[in-house]
Amino acid sequence: MFRTALRNVLAHKARLLMTVLAVMLGVAFVSGTLVFTNTISDAYQKSSAKGFDQVDVAIQPESQADEGDRIGKTAKLTQPLLDKAAKVPGAASAIGVVNGFTAIADKDGKLIGGGFQSQGGNYWGSKDPRYPLTSGHAPKGTGEVAIDAETAKRAGYKVGDTVRLSVDGPVLTPTITGVFTTDDGNVAAGGSLALFDTATAQKLFHSVGSYDEIDVKATAGTSQTALLGALDDVVPKDVASTTTGQQLADDQAEQISSAMSGMKTGLLVFAGIALFVGTFIIANTFTMLVAQRTKELALLRAVGASRRQVTRSVLVEAFVVGAVAAVAGLAAGIGIGAGMRSLMGTLGATVPDGPLVVSPGTIATALLVGILITMLAAWLPGRRAAKIPPVAAMSSVHAKATTKSLVLRNTIGALFAAAGVAVVLYATTMDGSDGQAPMGFGAVLLIVGVFVLTPLLSRPLIAAAAPVLRVFGVSGKLARQNSVRNPRRTAATASALMIGLTLITGMTVMAGSLQKSIDKMASSAIKADYVVSMANGNSLSPDVEKKLAGVAGVTDISSLRDAPSRIDQQTEYLTGVNGAAIAKLTDLTIAGGSFKVGGERIVVDKDTAKSHGWKAGSDVTVSYEDGKKEKLTVAGVYEGNEMIHGIIVDNATLSPHQTDTASDMQVMLKTSNGTSDATKDKLEKALGDNPAIKVQDKQDLSNSIAQMFTLMLNMLYGLLAMAVIVAVLGVINTLAMSVFERSQEIGMLRAIGLDRKGIKRMVRLESLVISLFGGVLGIGLGVFFGWAAGELLGSKMATYELVLPWARMGIFLLLAATVGVLAALWPARRAARLNMLTAIKSE
């Protein structure tokens, strides 16, 4: 039986090729994902570990928890504490670390790095062991800065050049006095690092006289654990905590691994989709192979082979096919992993140097996935073939599914589909994240139900195409009949395409609806002409508002700043605004009272008011950051949204109680001339043409959101393209084997007068009908899932509105038709080239 199975594999090489390709693509995606994420993770971990070479023990500030009316504070690490740490037994030196955001512009005025990777810090003394200088000297005073060698190389800077940079808004133009090397992970990832002397860094990053961390280096022969114990004796527990450099490196490695796991999971989900689609192709292939060899298997049964041996022979075939596909997929996956790493560099994302990581786990996973998926898909056809009695197989009595089996299949499918629809509809009535799990479960049930029902659905849906197919005469009529001749095969072929289009359509509906809703929210909530913010989301210096207020033509302006407070023993963030201007800059719906902010009057959003039991006229006792209390009055309640919500208070009331220097999240303003390119240029020039600051009107806000969704969708389309490619292989495979099955029939058609063009047209139309059938089902399910997910989002977004992207859905249907036409090229050509006499004599 083993030799028989191997002979069958070798005898059907061409037929199994598409199955091998389908499995190989899925395995390549899985192994490529694992190689890529393991390589990147390993490179970042090794790079970050180097950054802790100069740290044996780190002293970090402790944060107090909020309690009662008191707001928890983060302790400060002071110079006396640093001096004390440097003198403990076993300490060779102690360095005070200061850091914060610093954006560096290149010579064209554009931001270097990714914004979030643009960092600043302090250079310790005249020779900092953390940052070896390659040229120049250490920075001194506010007019000097040192930058990392990678940034200097990318931007073409050298010692003596003047560089434009920004910490929180205003542009600084210091001179580069030094260029240094660093193992900082952010720089390795394509970011930038600017270093000032310690006093300047403390002033710029709002920590005058204090440090963000103290790094202590041990003397030769002193272990990190021994130094940690000595420091624990002198460092107050309520002020700071101590951690060894090794522990920091381990924690950093774990964080990197955790961050990469999200990307890995996302990519593996799409690989799983491709494999799931491939499963249909494998099952389809083996079903047809087994059906074509029914008499052969019956003969084996007749000469003594048991049911188990027949099933086992099919599984051995599947094992060989799966093993070949898995090995090929692993090799392709290693190439994909290397290619994805190179692609990151092409797209401007710098990755630390390191070897390509192909772990034993990756190899085992690739082989296991490829072989298991193939064997599982082949098990049912093999078992079904083994159950057919030899006599029935010889006489082909088994050929058609019984009415009982079809009724059972349709009943099970209807139950699954009904349960899926019910669970999805129930999930739409739930709030936000609570409904995600039920909706996902319902979606799986519905897709399984529709797949099981697809043979039943194929007849009426394909029959609807009959009037169009009549235009093509005999070829069209034959194509329609061939499409419904074997509903199960048609269903399995169409389902592969259906799953891919379901996901693509659903995500497109959701993205379009979200885009429309956020546009609507921005236009309805904001009356300001411009919104100014930092490019990386950090806070702005109060100087930004002052500079903008002095620009000619600015009529109303307000910064928005956040500050923690304690109300009813709960932490609530207050939003500070210019009370005199905020009503002219926003257009919020008032649910009660009036929108008057100033002095002791505040306004709150509806949800916050409901949670505290407030209404217009209610008195609220607020405990500020500095510990002082004040009684405020709710002047009005408004409908909040994702852009503006919470407790709004006048900055004149809030600012005196802020313990740190005030900083703004954004600045909103109106101008006398409205929005125009000239006005925008004037505002940007007032801020020194700072690349770290965004000046956006409503259209800019909308475009930035649209760009984000477009980028996300394009990435998802690219990932789902793998599933569509696998589906194309499925259609080709099905048609090719169908042509082989119908060789005698095709020969007869040729003999009675149907020419080669007619044969080609028949096969192409059959492929087109099956693909459009899968496309219609996929788009229909995608719209339903997009609507359901939107209902779930609508519970948290008042402006949510369903938008059906008709143009894109038309493109998706055209894509399905194109898949059908392209998939039929080879099978149609093969069918037309059959020798009619040889075909008629074939069994």
mmCIF file of N, CA and C in Angstrom, residues 326-382:
data_model
loop_
_atom_site.group_PDB
_atom_site.id
_atom_site.type_symbol
_atom_site.label_atom_id
_atom_site.label_comp_id
_atom_site.label_asym_id
_atom_site.label_seq_id
_atom_site.Cartn_x
_atom_site.Cartn_y
_atom_site.Cartn_z
ATOM 1 N N ALA A 326 6.110 21.801 2.419
ATOM 2 C CA ALA A 326 6.622 22.430 3.633
ATOM 3 C C ALA A 326 8.093 22.803 3.492
ATOM 4 N N VAL A 327 8.899 21.901 2.904
ATOM 5 C CA VAL A 327 10.326 22.183 2.715
ATOM 6 C C VAL A 327 10.504 23.361 1.747
ATOM 7 N N ALA A 328 9.735 23.328 0.650
ATOM 8 C CA ALA A 328 9.806 24.430 -0.316
ATOM 9 C C ALA A 328 9.317 25.732 0.318
ATOM 10 N N GLY A 329 8.250 25.648 1.113
ATOM 11 C CA GLY A 329 7.713 26.832 1.787
ATOM 12 C C GLY A 329 8.687 27.404 2.791
ATOM 13 N N LEU A 330 9.408 26.530 3.517
ATOM 14 C CA LEU A 330 10.404 26.993 4.488
ATOM 15 C C LEU A 330 11.520 27.754 3.782
ATOM 16 N N ALA A 331 12.008 27.175 2.663
ATOM 17 C CA ALA A 331 13.068 27.855 1.904
ATOM 18 C C ALA A 331 12.585 29.207 1.389
ATOM 19 N N ALA A 332 11.352 29.229 0.855
ATOM 20 C CA ALA A 332 10.791 30.493 0.369
ATOM 21 C C ALA A 332 10.583 31.474 1.521
ATOM 22 N N GLY A 333 10.177 30.950 2.686
ATOM 23 C CA GLY A 333 9.939 31.796 3.860
ATOM 24 C C GLY A 333 11.199 32.471 4.353
ATOM 25 N N ILE A 334 12.327 31.747 4.307
ATOM 26 C CA ILE A 334 13.605 32.352 4.709
ATOM 27 C C ILE A 334 13.929 33.518 3.778
ATOM 28 N N GLY A 335 13.659 33.309 2.490
ATOM 29 C CA GLY A 335 13.862 34.393 1.524
ATOM 30 C C GLY A 335 12.931 35.568 1.780
ATOM 31 N N ILE A 336 11.668 35.264 2.131
ATOM 32 C CA ILE A 336 10.694 36.321 2.433
ATOM 33 C C ILE A 336 11.139 37.114 3.654
ATOM 34 N N GLY A 337 11.613 36.405 4.700
ATOM 35 C CA GLY A 337 12.076 37.077 5.914
ATOM 36 C C GLY A 337 13.228 38.022 5.629
ATOM 37 N N ALA A 338 14.190 37.548 4.811
ATOM 38 C CA ALA A 338 15.331 38.399 4.451
ATOM 39 C C ALA A 338 14.862 39.583 3.602
ATOM 40 N N GLY A 339 13.907 39.312 2.701
ATOM 41 C CA GLY A 339 13.383 40.374 1.841
ATOM 42 C C GLY A 339 12.632 41.432 2.626
ATOM 43 N N MET A 340 11.838 41.012 3.627
ATOM 44 C CA MET A 340 11.084 41.963 4.440
ATOM 45 C C MET A 340 12.027 42.846 5.248
ATOM 46 N N ARG A 341 13.121 42.278 5.716
ATOM 47 C CA ARG A 341 14.105 43.089 6.454
ATOM 48 C C ARG A 341 14.740 44.136 5.537
ATOM 49 N N SER A 342 15.087 43.710 4.314
ATOM 50 C CA SER A 342 15.655 44.660 3.345
ATOM 51 C C SER A 342 14.635 45.718 2.961
ATOM 52 N N LEU A 343 13.354 45.307 2.864
ATOM 53 C CA LEU A 343 12.297 46.247 2.492
ATOM 54 C C LEU A 343 12.153 47.345 3.533
ATOM 55 N N MET A 344 12.326 46.997 4.815
ATOM 56 C CA MET A 344 12.247 48.006 5.876
ATOM 57 C C MET A 344 13.295 49.081 5.674
ATOM 58 N N GLY A 345 14.499 48.654 5.258
ATOM 59 C CA GLY A 345 15.551 49.622 4.987
ATOM 60 C C GLY A 345 15.217 50.505 3.802
ATOM 61 N N THR A 346 14.598 49.907 2.764
ATOM 62 C CA THR A 346 14.198 50.672 1.578
ATOM 63 C C THR A 346 13.148 51.708 1.934
ATOM 64 N N LEU A 347 12.247 51.359 2.875
ATOM 65 C CA LEU A 347 11.180 52.277 3.269
ATOM 66 C C LEU A 347 11.644 53.318 4.281
ATOM 67 N N GLY A 348 12.926 53.265 4.661
ATOM 68 C CA GLY A 348 13.471 54.283 5.559
ATOM 69 C C GLY A 348 13.508 53.866 7.017
ATOM 70 N N ALA A 349 13.064 52.626 7.326
ATOM 71 C CA ALA A 349 13.102 52.147 8.715
ATOM 72 C C ALA A 349 14.424 51.418 8.939
ATOM 73 N N THR A 350 15.323 52.016 9.720
ATOM 74 C CA THR A 350 16.633 51.420 9.956
ATOM 75 C C THR A 350 16.535 50.338 11.015
ATOM 76 N N VAL A 351 17.171 49.193 10.740
ATOM 77 C CA VAL A 351 17.169 48.067 11.671
ATOM 78 C C VAL A 351 18.599 47.808 12.108
ATOM 79 N N PRO A 352 18.853 47.557 13.406
ATOM 80 C CA PRO A 352 20.222 47.256 13.845
ATOM 81 C C PRO A 352 20.789 46.060 13.085
ATOM 82 N N ASP A 353 22.119 46.063 12.909
ATOM 83 C CA ASP A 353 22.769 44.949 12.219
ATOM 84 C C ASP A 353 22.634 43.677 13.040
ATOM 85 N N GLY A 354 22.579 42.554 12.343
ATOM 86 C CA GLY A 354 22.463 41.268 13.020
ATOM 87 C C GLY A 354 22.231 40.176 12.005
ATOM 88 N N PRO A 355 22.503 38.923 12.379
ATOM 89 C CA PRO A 355 22.331 37.805 11.447
ATOM 90 C C PRO A 355 20.852 37.461 11.230
ATOM 91 N N LEU A 356 20.573 36.765 10.114
ATOM 92 C CA LEU A 356 19.231 36.254 9.859
ATOM 93 C C LEU A 356 18.998 35.087 10.819
ATOM 94 N N VAL A 357 17.919 35.137 11.587
ATOM 95 C CA VAL A 357 17.657 34.120 12.618
ATOM 96 C C VAL A 357 16.646 33.107 12.102
ATOM 97 N N VAL A 358 17.127 31.867 11.882
ATOM 98 C CA VAL A 358 16.233 30.753 11.506
ATOM 99 C C VAL A 358 16.309 29.748 12.647
ATOM 100 N N SER A 359 15.378 29.859 13.579
ATOM 101 C CA SER A 359 15.424 29.043 14.788
ATOM 102 C C SER A 359 14.884 27.634 14.523
ATOM 103 N N PRO A 360 15.268 26.666 15.365
ATOM 104 C CA PRO A 360 14.703 25.313 15.238
ATOM 105 C C PRO A 360 13.176 25.331 15.342
ATOM 106 N N GLY A 361 12.630 26.266 16.141
ATOM 107 C CA GLY A 361 11.179 26.378 16.272
ATOM 108 C C GLY A 361 10.522 26.770 14.959
ATOM 109 N N THR A 362 11.186 27.653 14.193
ATOM 110 C CA THR A 362 10.660 28.060 12.887
ATOM 111 C C THR A 362 10.629 26.880 11.931
ATOM 112 N N ILE A 363 11.728 26.100 11.907
ATOM 113 C CA ILE A 363 11.797 24.932 11.016
ATOM 114 C C ILE A 363 10.722 23.925 11.392
ATOM 115 N N ALA A 364 10.600 23.639 12.701
ATOM 116 C CA ALA A 364 9.602 22.666 13.162
ATOM 117 C C ALA A 364 8.191 23.138 12.843
ATOM 118 N N THR A 365 7.933 24.434 13.057
ATOM 119 C CA THR A 365 6.589 24.977 12.791
ATOM 120 C C THR A 365 6.236 24.862 11.319
ATOM 121 N N ALA A 366 7.188 25.217 10.445
ATOM 122 C CA ALA A 366 6.939 25.162 9.001
ATOM 123 C C ALA A 366 6.615 23.740 8.555
ATOM 124 N N LEU A 367 7.428 22.781 8.996
ATOM 125 C CA LEU A 367 7.197 21.392 8.601
ATOM 126 C C LEU A 367 5.888 20.859 9.176
ATOM 127 N N LEU A 368 5.643 21.188 10.436
ATOM 128 C CA LEU A 368 4.426 20.697 11.097
ATOM 129 C C LEU A 368 3.174 21.265 10.439
ATOM 130 N N VAL A 369 3.195 22.575 10.179
ATOM 131 C CA VAL A 369 2.023 23.221 9.573
ATOM 132 C C VAL A 369 1.753 22.654 8.184
ATOM 133 N N GLY A 370 2.789 22.576 7.349
ATOM 134 C CA GLY A 370 2.607 22.089 5.983
ATOM 135 C C GLY A 370 2.079 20.674 5.926
ATOM 136 N N ILE A 371 2.674 19.800 6.720
ATOM 137 C CA ILE A 371 2.275 18.388 6.681
ATOM 138 C C ILE A 371 0.900 18.179 7.322
ATOM 139 N N LEU A 372 0.680 18.810 8.489
ATOM 140 C CA LEU A 372 -0.604 18.622 9.181
ATOM 141 C C LEU A 372 -1.781 19.160 8.372
ATOM 142 N N ILE A 373 -1.626 20.381 7.820
ATOM 143 C CA ILE A 373 -2.717 20.974 7.040
ATOM 144 C C ILE A 373 -3.081 20.077 5.868
ATOM 145 N N THR A 374 -2.070 19.567 5.166
ATOM 146 C CA THR A 374 -2.322 18.719 3.997
ATOM 147 C C THR A 374 -2.983 17.400 4.408
ATOM 148 N N MET A 375 -2.499 16.787 5.467
ATOM 149 C CA MET A 375 -3.052 15.490 5.892
ATOM 150 C C MET A 375 -4.474 15.645 6.432
ATOM 151 N N LEU A 376 -4.721 16.724 7.179
ATOM 152 C CA LEU A 376 -6.077 16.945 7.689
ATOM 153 C C LEU A 376 -7.069 17.167 6.549
ATOM 154 N N ALA A 377 -6.640 17.935 5.523
ATOM 155 C CA ALA A 377 -7.528 18.205 4.394
ATOM 156 C C ALA A 377 -7.782 16.945 3.574
ATOM 157 N N ALA A 378 -6.802 16.035 3.550
ATOM 158 C CA ALA A 378 -6.948 14.814 2.748
ATOM 159 C C ALA A 378 -7.645 13.689 3.499
ATOM 160 N N TRP A 379 -7.755 13.826 4.818
ATOM 161 C CA TRP A 379 -8.310 12.718 5.621
ATOM 162 C C TRP A 379 -9.773 12.413 5.263
ATOM 163 N N LEU A 380 -10.604 13.445 5.131
ATOM 164 C CA LEU A 380 -12.025 13.220 4.852
ATOM 165 C C LEU A 380 -12.249 12.555 3.494
ATOM 166 N N PRO A 381 -11.619 13.042 2.393
ATOM 167 C CA PRO A 381 -11.788 12.343 1.117
ATOM 168 C C PRO A 381 -11.324 10.889 1.183
ATOM 169 N N GLY A 382 -10.192 10.642 1.891
ATOM 170 C CA GLY A 382 -9.688 9.276 2.018
ATOM 171 C C GLY A 382 -10.643 8.394 2.789
#
